[in-house]
Short mmCIF file of N, CA, C and O in Angstrom, two decimals:
data_model
loop_
_atom_site.label_atom_id
_atom_site.label_comp_id
_atom_site.label_asym_id
_atom_site.label_seq_id
_atom_site.Cartn_x
_atom_site.Cartn_y
_atom_site.Cartn_z
N MET B 284 0.84 -1.17 0.00
CA MET B 284 0.00 0.00 0.00
C MET B 284 0.88 1.23 0.00
O MET B 284 1.85 1.32 0.76
N ASP B 285 0.55 2.18 -0.84
CA ASP B 285 1.29 3.43 -0.93
C ASP B 285 0.86 4.33 0.22
O ASP B 285 -0.30 4.73 0.31
N LEU B 286 1.79 4.67 1.10
CA LEU B 286 1.47 5.48 2.27
C LEU B 286 1.02 6.89 1.90
O LEU B 286 0.32 7.55 2.67
N ASN B 287 1.42 7.35 0.71
CA ASN B 287 1.02 8.69 0.28
C ASN B 287 -0.46 8.76 -0.07
O ASN B 287 -1.06 9.83 -0.02
N THR B 288 -1.04 7.64 -0.43
CA THR B 288 -2.47 7.62 -0.80
C THR B 288 -3.34 7.02 0.31
O THR B 288 -4.54 6.90 0.12
N LEU B 289 -2.75 6.67 1.42
CA LEU B 289 -3.49 6.07 2.53
C LEU B 289 -4.31 7.14 3.24
O LEU B 289 -3.77 8.11 3.76
N ASP B 290 -5.62 6.97 3.23
CA ASP B 290 -6.53 7.90 3.88
C ASP B 290 -7.08 7.25 5.15
O ASP B 290 -7.70 6.19 5.08
N PRO B 291 -6.86 7.88 6.32
CA PRO B 291 -7.31 7.26 7.59
C PRO B 291 -8.80 6.96 7.65
O PRO B 291 -9.20 6.01 8.31
N LEU B 292 -9.62 7.73 6.99
CA LEU B 292 -11.07 7.46 7.02
C LEU B 292 -11.47 6.43 5.98
O LEU B 292 -12.23 5.51 6.27
N GLU B 293 -10.97 6.59 4.78
CA GLU B 293 -11.34 5.67 3.70
C GLU B 293 -10.78 4.27 3.92
O GLU B 293 -11.42 3.28 3.58
N HIS B 294 -9.59 4.17 4.49
CA HIS B 294 -8.93 2.88 4.68
C HIS B 294 -8.92 2.45 6.14
O HIS B 294 -8.03 1.73 6.59
N GLN B 295 -9.92 2.87 6.89
CA GLN B 295 -10.01 2.58 8.32
C GLN B 295 -9.95 1.08 8.61
O GLN B 295 -9.21 0.64 9.47
N GLN B 296 -10.73 0.29 7.90
CA GLN B 296 -10.76 -1.17 8.12
C GLN B 296 -9.37 -1.77 7.93
O GLN B 296 -8.89 -2.54 8.76
N TYR B 297 -8.73 -1.41 6.84
CA TYR B 297 -7.40 -1.93 6.52
C TYR B 297 -6.39 -1.55 7.61
O TYR B 297 -5.62 -2.40 8.08
N ILE B 298 -6.40 -0.30 8.02
CA ILE B 298 -5.44 0.19 9.01
C ILE B 298 -5.62 -0.53 10.35
O ILE B 298 -4.66 -1.01 10.95
N ILE B 299 -6.85 -0.63 10.80
CA ILE B 299 -7.11 -1.27 12.09
C ILE B 299 -6.69 -2.74 12.07
O ILE B 299 -6.03 -3.22 13.00
N GLU B 300 -7.04 -3.45 11.01
CA GLU B 300 -6.66 -4.86 10.93
C GLU B 300 -5.14 -5.02 10.95
O GLU B 300 -4.62 -5.89 11.66
N ARG B 301 -4.43 -4.21 10.17
CA ARG B 301 -2.97 -4.36 10.09
C ARG B 301 -2.30 -4.00 11.40
O ARG B 301 -1.33 -4.64 11.80
N VAL B 302 -2.78 -2.97 12.08
CA VAL B 302 -2.16 -2.60 13.35
C VAL B 302 -2.36 -3.71 14.37
O VAL B 302 -1.43 -4.05 15.11
N PHE B 303 -3.53 -4.32 14.41
CA PHE B 303 -3.74 -5.41 15.36
C PHE B 303 -2.95 -6.64 14.99
O PHE B 303 -2.50 -7.38 15.87
N GLU B 304 -2.75 -6.89 13.72
CA GLU B 304 -1.98 -8.07 13.30
C GLU B 304 -0.48 -7.88 13.49
O GLU B 304 0.21 -8.81 13.88
N ARG B 305 0.02 -6.68 13.20
CA ARG B 305 1.47 -6.50 13.12
C ARG B 305 2.03 -5.43 14.04
O ARG B 305 3.25 -5.27 14.12
N GLY B 306 1.16 -4.69 14.72
CA GLY B 306 1.63 -3.57 15.53
C GLY B 306 2.07 -3.96 16.92
O GLY B 306 1.86 -5.08 17.38
N THR B 307 2.68 -3.00 17.59
CA THR B 307 3.10 -3.17 18.97
C THR B 307 2.01 -2.62 19.89
O THR B 307 1.02 -2.03 19.43
N TRP B 308 2.21 -2.77 21.19
CA TRP B 308 1.25 -2.24 22.16
C TRP B 308 1.13 -0.72 22.00
O TRP B 308 0.04 -0.16 22.08
N ASN B 309 2.25 -0.04 21.76
CA ASN B 309 2.22 1.41 21.55
C ASN B 309 1.42 1.78 20.30
O ASN B 309 0.72 2.79 20.28
N ASP B 310 1.53 0.96 19.27
CA ASP B 310 0.74 1.20 18.05
C ASP B 310 -0.75 1.08 18.34
O ASP B 310 -1.55 1.85 17.83
N LEU B 311 -1.11 0.10 19.17
CA LEU B 311 -2.52 -0.08 19.52
C LEU B 311 -3.04 1.12 20.30
O LEU B 311 -4.18 1.56 20.09
N LYS B 312 -2.22 1.66 21.19
CA LYS B 312 -2.63 2.84 21.95
C LYS B 312 -2.80 4.05 21.03
O LYS B 312 -3.73 4.83 21.21
N LYS B 313 -1.91 4.19 20.06
CA LYS B 313 -2.02 5.30 19.10
C LYS B 313 -3.28 5.16 18.26
O LYS B 313 -3.92 6.14 17.91
N LEU B 314 -3.61 3.93 17.93
CA LEU B 314 -4.81 3.67 17.14
C LEU B 314 -6.05 4.15 17.90
O LEU B 314 -6.96 4.72 17.30
N ALA B 315 -6.06 3.96 19.20
CA ALA B 315 -7.19 4.41 20.03
C ALA B 315 -7.25 5.93 20.09
O ALA B 315 -8.32 6.49 20.37
N ASP B 316 -6.15 6.62 19.84
CA ASP B 316 -6.16 8.08 19.78
C ASP B 316 -6.76 8.58 18.46
O ASP B 316 -7.30 9.67 18.40
N ILE B 317 -6.66 7.76 17.43
CA ILE B 317 -7.13 8.16 16.10
C ILE B 317 -8.60 7.80 15.88
O ILE B 317 -9.37 8.60 15.35
N TYR B 318 -8.98 6.60 16.30
CA TYR B 318 -10.34 6.10 16.06
C TYR B 318 -11.08 5.90 17.37
O TYR B 318 -10.48 5.63 18.41
N LYS B 319 -12.39 5.98 17.31
CA LYS B 319 -13.24 5.70 18.48
C LYS B 319 -13.19 4.19 18.76
O LYS B 319 -13.07 3.39 17.83
N ILE B 320 -13.30 3.83 20.03
CA ILE B 320 -13.25 2.42 20.42
C ILE B 320 -14.36 1.63 19.72
O ILE B 320 -14.14 0.50 19.27
N GLY B 321 -15.53 2.21 19.59
CA GLY B 321 -16.64 1.54 18.90
C GLY B 321 -16.31 1.24 17.45
O GLY B 321 -16.65 0.17 16.93
N ASP B 322 -15.61 2.18 16.78
CA ASP B 322 -15.20 1.96 15.39
C ASP B 322 -14.16 0.84 15.30
O ASP B 322 -14.18 0.03 14.37
N ILE B 323 -13.26 0.80 16.26
CA ILE B 323 -12.23 -0.25 16.27
C ILE B 323 -12.89 -1.61 16.48
O ILE B 323 -12.59 -2.57 15.76
N LYS B 324 -13.80 -1.69 17.44
CA LYS B 324 -14.50 -2.95 17.70
C LYS B 324 -15.28 -3.42 16.48
O LYS B 324 -15.24 -4.60 16.12
N ASN B 325 -15.99 -2.51 15.83
CA ASN B 325 -16.76 -2.88 14.64
C ASN B 325 -15.87 -3.36 13.52
O ASN B 325 -16.20 -4.32 12.82
N ALA B 326 -14.74 -2.70 13.32
CA ALA B 326 -13.81 -3.12 12.27
C ALA B 326 -13.26 -4.51 12.57
O ALA B 326 -13.13 -5.34 11.66
N LEU B 327 -12.96 -4.78 13.82
CA LEU B 327 -12.42 -6.10 14.18
C LEU B 327 -13.48 -7.18 14.09
O LEU B 327 -13.18 -8.32 13.74
N LYS B 328 -14.72 -6.84 14.37
CA LYS B 328 -15.81 -7.81 14.19
C LYS B 328 -15.98 -8.16 12.72
O LYS B 328 -16.32 -9.29 12.39
N LYS B 329 -15.77 -7.19 11.83
CA LYS B 329 -15.97 -7.40 10.39
C LYS B 329 -14.75 -7.99 9.69
O LYS B 329 -14.83 -8.36 8.52
N ALA B 330 -13.63 -8.07 10.39
CA ALA B 330 -12.40 -8.55 9.76
C ALA B 330 -12.60 -9.96 9.21
O ALA B 330 -13.08 -10.84 9.92
N ARG B 331 -12.23 -10.16 7.97
CA ARG B 331 -12.38 -11.48 7.35
C ARG B 331 -11.38 -12.49 7.89
O ARG B 331 -11.65 -13.68 7.95
N TRP B 332 -10.19 -11.99 8.25
CA TRP B 332 -9.16 -12.91 8.74
C TRP B 332 -8.28 -12.20 9.76
O TRP B 332 -7.79 -11.10 9.51
N LEU B 333 -8.10 -12.82 10.89
CA LEU B 333 -7.11 -12.43 11.89
C LEU B 333 -6.45 -13.72 12.34
O LEU B 333 -7.10 -14.76 12.43
N ASP B 334 -5.14 -13.67 12.61
CA ASP B 334 -4.50 -14.89 13.08
C ASP B 334 -5.12 -15.28 14.41
O ASP B 334 -5.76 -14.47 15.10
N GLU B 335 -4.97 -16.52 14.78
CA GLU B 335 -5.68 -17.07 15.93
C GLU B 335 -5.36 -16.32 17.23
O GLU B 335 -6.24 -16.02 18.03
N LYS B 336 -4.07 -16.02 17.44
CA LYS B 336 -3.66 -15.31 18.65
C LYS B 336 -4.32 -13.92 18.72
O LYS B 336 -4.84 -13.53 19.77
N THR B 337 -4.33 -13.21 17.62
CA THR B 337 -4.94 -11.88 17.58
C THR B 337 -6.44 -11.98 17.78
O THR B 337 -7.03 -11.17 18.52
N MET B 338 -7.07 -12.96 17.17
CA MET B 338 -8.51 -13.14 17.29
C MET B 338 -8.91 -13.35 18.76
O MET B 338 -9.84 -12.72 19.26
N TYR B 339 -8.20 -14.22 19.46
CA TYR B 339 -8.52 -14.47 20.87
C TYR B 339 -8.20 -13.27 21.75
O TYR B 339 -8.92 -12.98 22.71
N PHE B 340 -7.12 -12.54 21.43
CA PHE B 340 -6.79 -11.33 22.18
C PHE B 340 -7.90 -10.29 22.03
O PHE B 340 -8.37 -9.71 23.02
N VAL B 341 -8.34 -10.05 20.80
CA VAL B 341 -9.40 -9.08 20.52
C VAL B 341 -10.68 -9.48 21.26
O VAL B 341 -11.34 -8.64 21.87
N SER B 342 -11.02 -10.74 21.20
CA SER B 342 -12.23 -11.23 21.87
C SER B 342 -12.17 -10.96 23.37
O SER B 342 -13.14 -10.47 23.96
N ALA B 343 -11.04 -11.26 23.99
CA ALA B 343 -10.90 -11.08 25.43
C ALA B 343 -10.79 -9.61 25.81
O ALA B 343 -11.44 -9.15 26.75
N TYR B 344 -9.98 -8.85 25.09
CA TYR B 344 -9.72 -7.45 25.44
C TYR B 344 -10.97 -6.58 25.30
O TYR B 344 -11.26 -5.75 26.15
N PHE B 345 -11.71 -6.77 24.20
CA PHE B 345 -12.89 -5.96 23.94
C PHE B 345 -14.19 -6.63 24.39
O PHE B 345 -15.27 -6.10 24.16
N ASN B 346 -14.06 -7.81 24.99
CA ASN B 346 -15.23 -8.55 25.46
C ASN B 346 -16.23 -8.79 24.32
O ASN B 346 -17.43 -8.57 24.48
N ILE B 347 -15.69 -9.26 23.20
CA ILE B 347 -16.51 -9.58 22.03
C ILE B 347 -16.63 -11.10 21.96
O ILE B 347 -15.60 -11.79 21.86
N PRO B 348 -17.83 -11.64 22.01
CA PRO B 348 -17.96 -13.10 21.86
C PRO B 348 -17.40 -13.55 20.50
O PRO B 348 -17.59 -12.87 19.49
N LEU B 349 -16.69 -14.65 20.50
CA LEU B 349 -16.09 -15.15 19.27
C LEU B 349 -17.12 -15.31 18.16
O LEU B 349 -16.84 -15.06 16.99
N GLN B 350 -18.34 -15.72 18.52
CA GLN B 350 -19.38 -15.95 17.53
C GLN B 350 -19.79 -14.66 16.79
O GLN B 350 -20.40 -14.73 15.74
N GLU B 351 -19.44 -13.51 17.35
CA GLU B 351 -19.76 -12.23 16.71
C GLU B 351 -18.65 -11.75 15.78
O GLU B 351 -18.79 -10.74 15.11
N MET B 352 -17.55 -12.50 15.75
CA MET B 352 -16.41 -12.10 14.92
C MET B 352 -16.43 -12.88 13.61
O MET B 352 -16.46 -14.10 13.60
N ARG B 353 -16.41 -12.15 12.52
CA ARG B 353 -16.48 -12.76 11.20
C ARG B 353 -15.33 -13.73 10.96
O ARG B 353 -15.52 -14.81 10.38
N CYS B 354 -14.13 -13.36 11.42
CA CYS B 354 -12.98 -14.24 11.18
C CYS B 354 -13.16 -15.58 11.90
O CYS B 354 -12.71 -16.61 11.40
N TYR B 355 -13.82 -15.58 13.04
CA TYR B 355 -14.07 -16.84 13.76
C TYR B 355 -15.10 -17.69 13.02
O TYR B 355 -14.92 -18.89 12.84
N THR B 356 -16.20 -17.07 12.60
CA THR B 356 -17.24 -17.84 11.91
C THR B 356 -16.74 -18.35 10.56
O THR B 356 -17.11 -19.44 10.15
N GLN B 357 -15.87 -17.59 9.90
CA GLN B 357 -15.28 -18.05 8.64
C GLN B 357 -14.45 -19.32 8.88
O GLN B 357 -14.49 -20.24 8.09
N ARG B 358 -13.70 -19.33 9.98
CA ARG B 358 -12.88 -20.52 10.30
C ARG B 358 -13.75 -21.73 10.57
O ARG B 358 -13.40 -22.84 10.23
N GLN B 359 -14.89 -21.51 11.22
CA GLN B 359 -15.78 -22.61 11.54
C GLN B 359 -16.40 -23.20 10.28
O GLN B 359 -16.68 -24.39 10.21
N LEU B 360 -16.63 -22.35 9.28
CA LEU B 360 -17.22 -22.82 8.03
C LEU B 360 -16.20 -23.54 7.15
O LEU B 360 -16.57 -24.37 6.33
N SER B 361 -14.93 -23.19 7.31
CA SER B 361 -13.87 -23.78 6.48
C SER B 361 -12.75 -24.32 7.35
O SER B 361 -11.63 -23.78 7.36
N PRO B 362 -12.99 -25.38 8.11
CA PRO B 362 -11.93 -25.93 8.95
C PRO B 362 -10.80 -26.51 8.12
O PRO B 362 -11.02 -27.00 7.01
N VAL B 363 -9.61 -26.45 8.67
CA VAL B 363 -8.43 -27.01 8.00
C VAL B 363 -8.51 -28.52 8.17
O VAL B 363 -8.62 -29.02 9.29
N PRO B 364 -8.45 -29.28 7.06
CA PRO B 364 -8.68 -30.72 7.14
C PRO B 364 -7.63 -31.50 7.91
O PRO B 364 -7.91 -32.56 8.43
N TRP B 365 -6.41 -31.01 8.03
CA TRP B 365 -5.37 -31.79 8.68
C TRP B 365 -5.23 -31.48 10.16
O TRP B 365 -4.35 -31.96 10.82
N MET B 366 -6.11 -30.70 10.72
CA MET B 366 -6.00 -30.38 12.15
C MET B 366 -6.95 -31.23 12.95
O MET B 366 -7.92 -31.70 12.66
#
């Protein structure tokens, strides 16, 4: 993604997902300064994919039931056959 064309409002979903997947604790705190907590929670609920560790962290930290997270329900619909 070209940082010169990155718009915080237009690309909100993308930014929130990437910061939670790859950011540090300080990055997460900065994210809360930019976006409302409700917007962050909604973006994380709508995320198509989050790694398992991030998904469980988000669920516990924001008190979001796993069943309300799209990435969790997607995993349930498409389980990995070798696990």
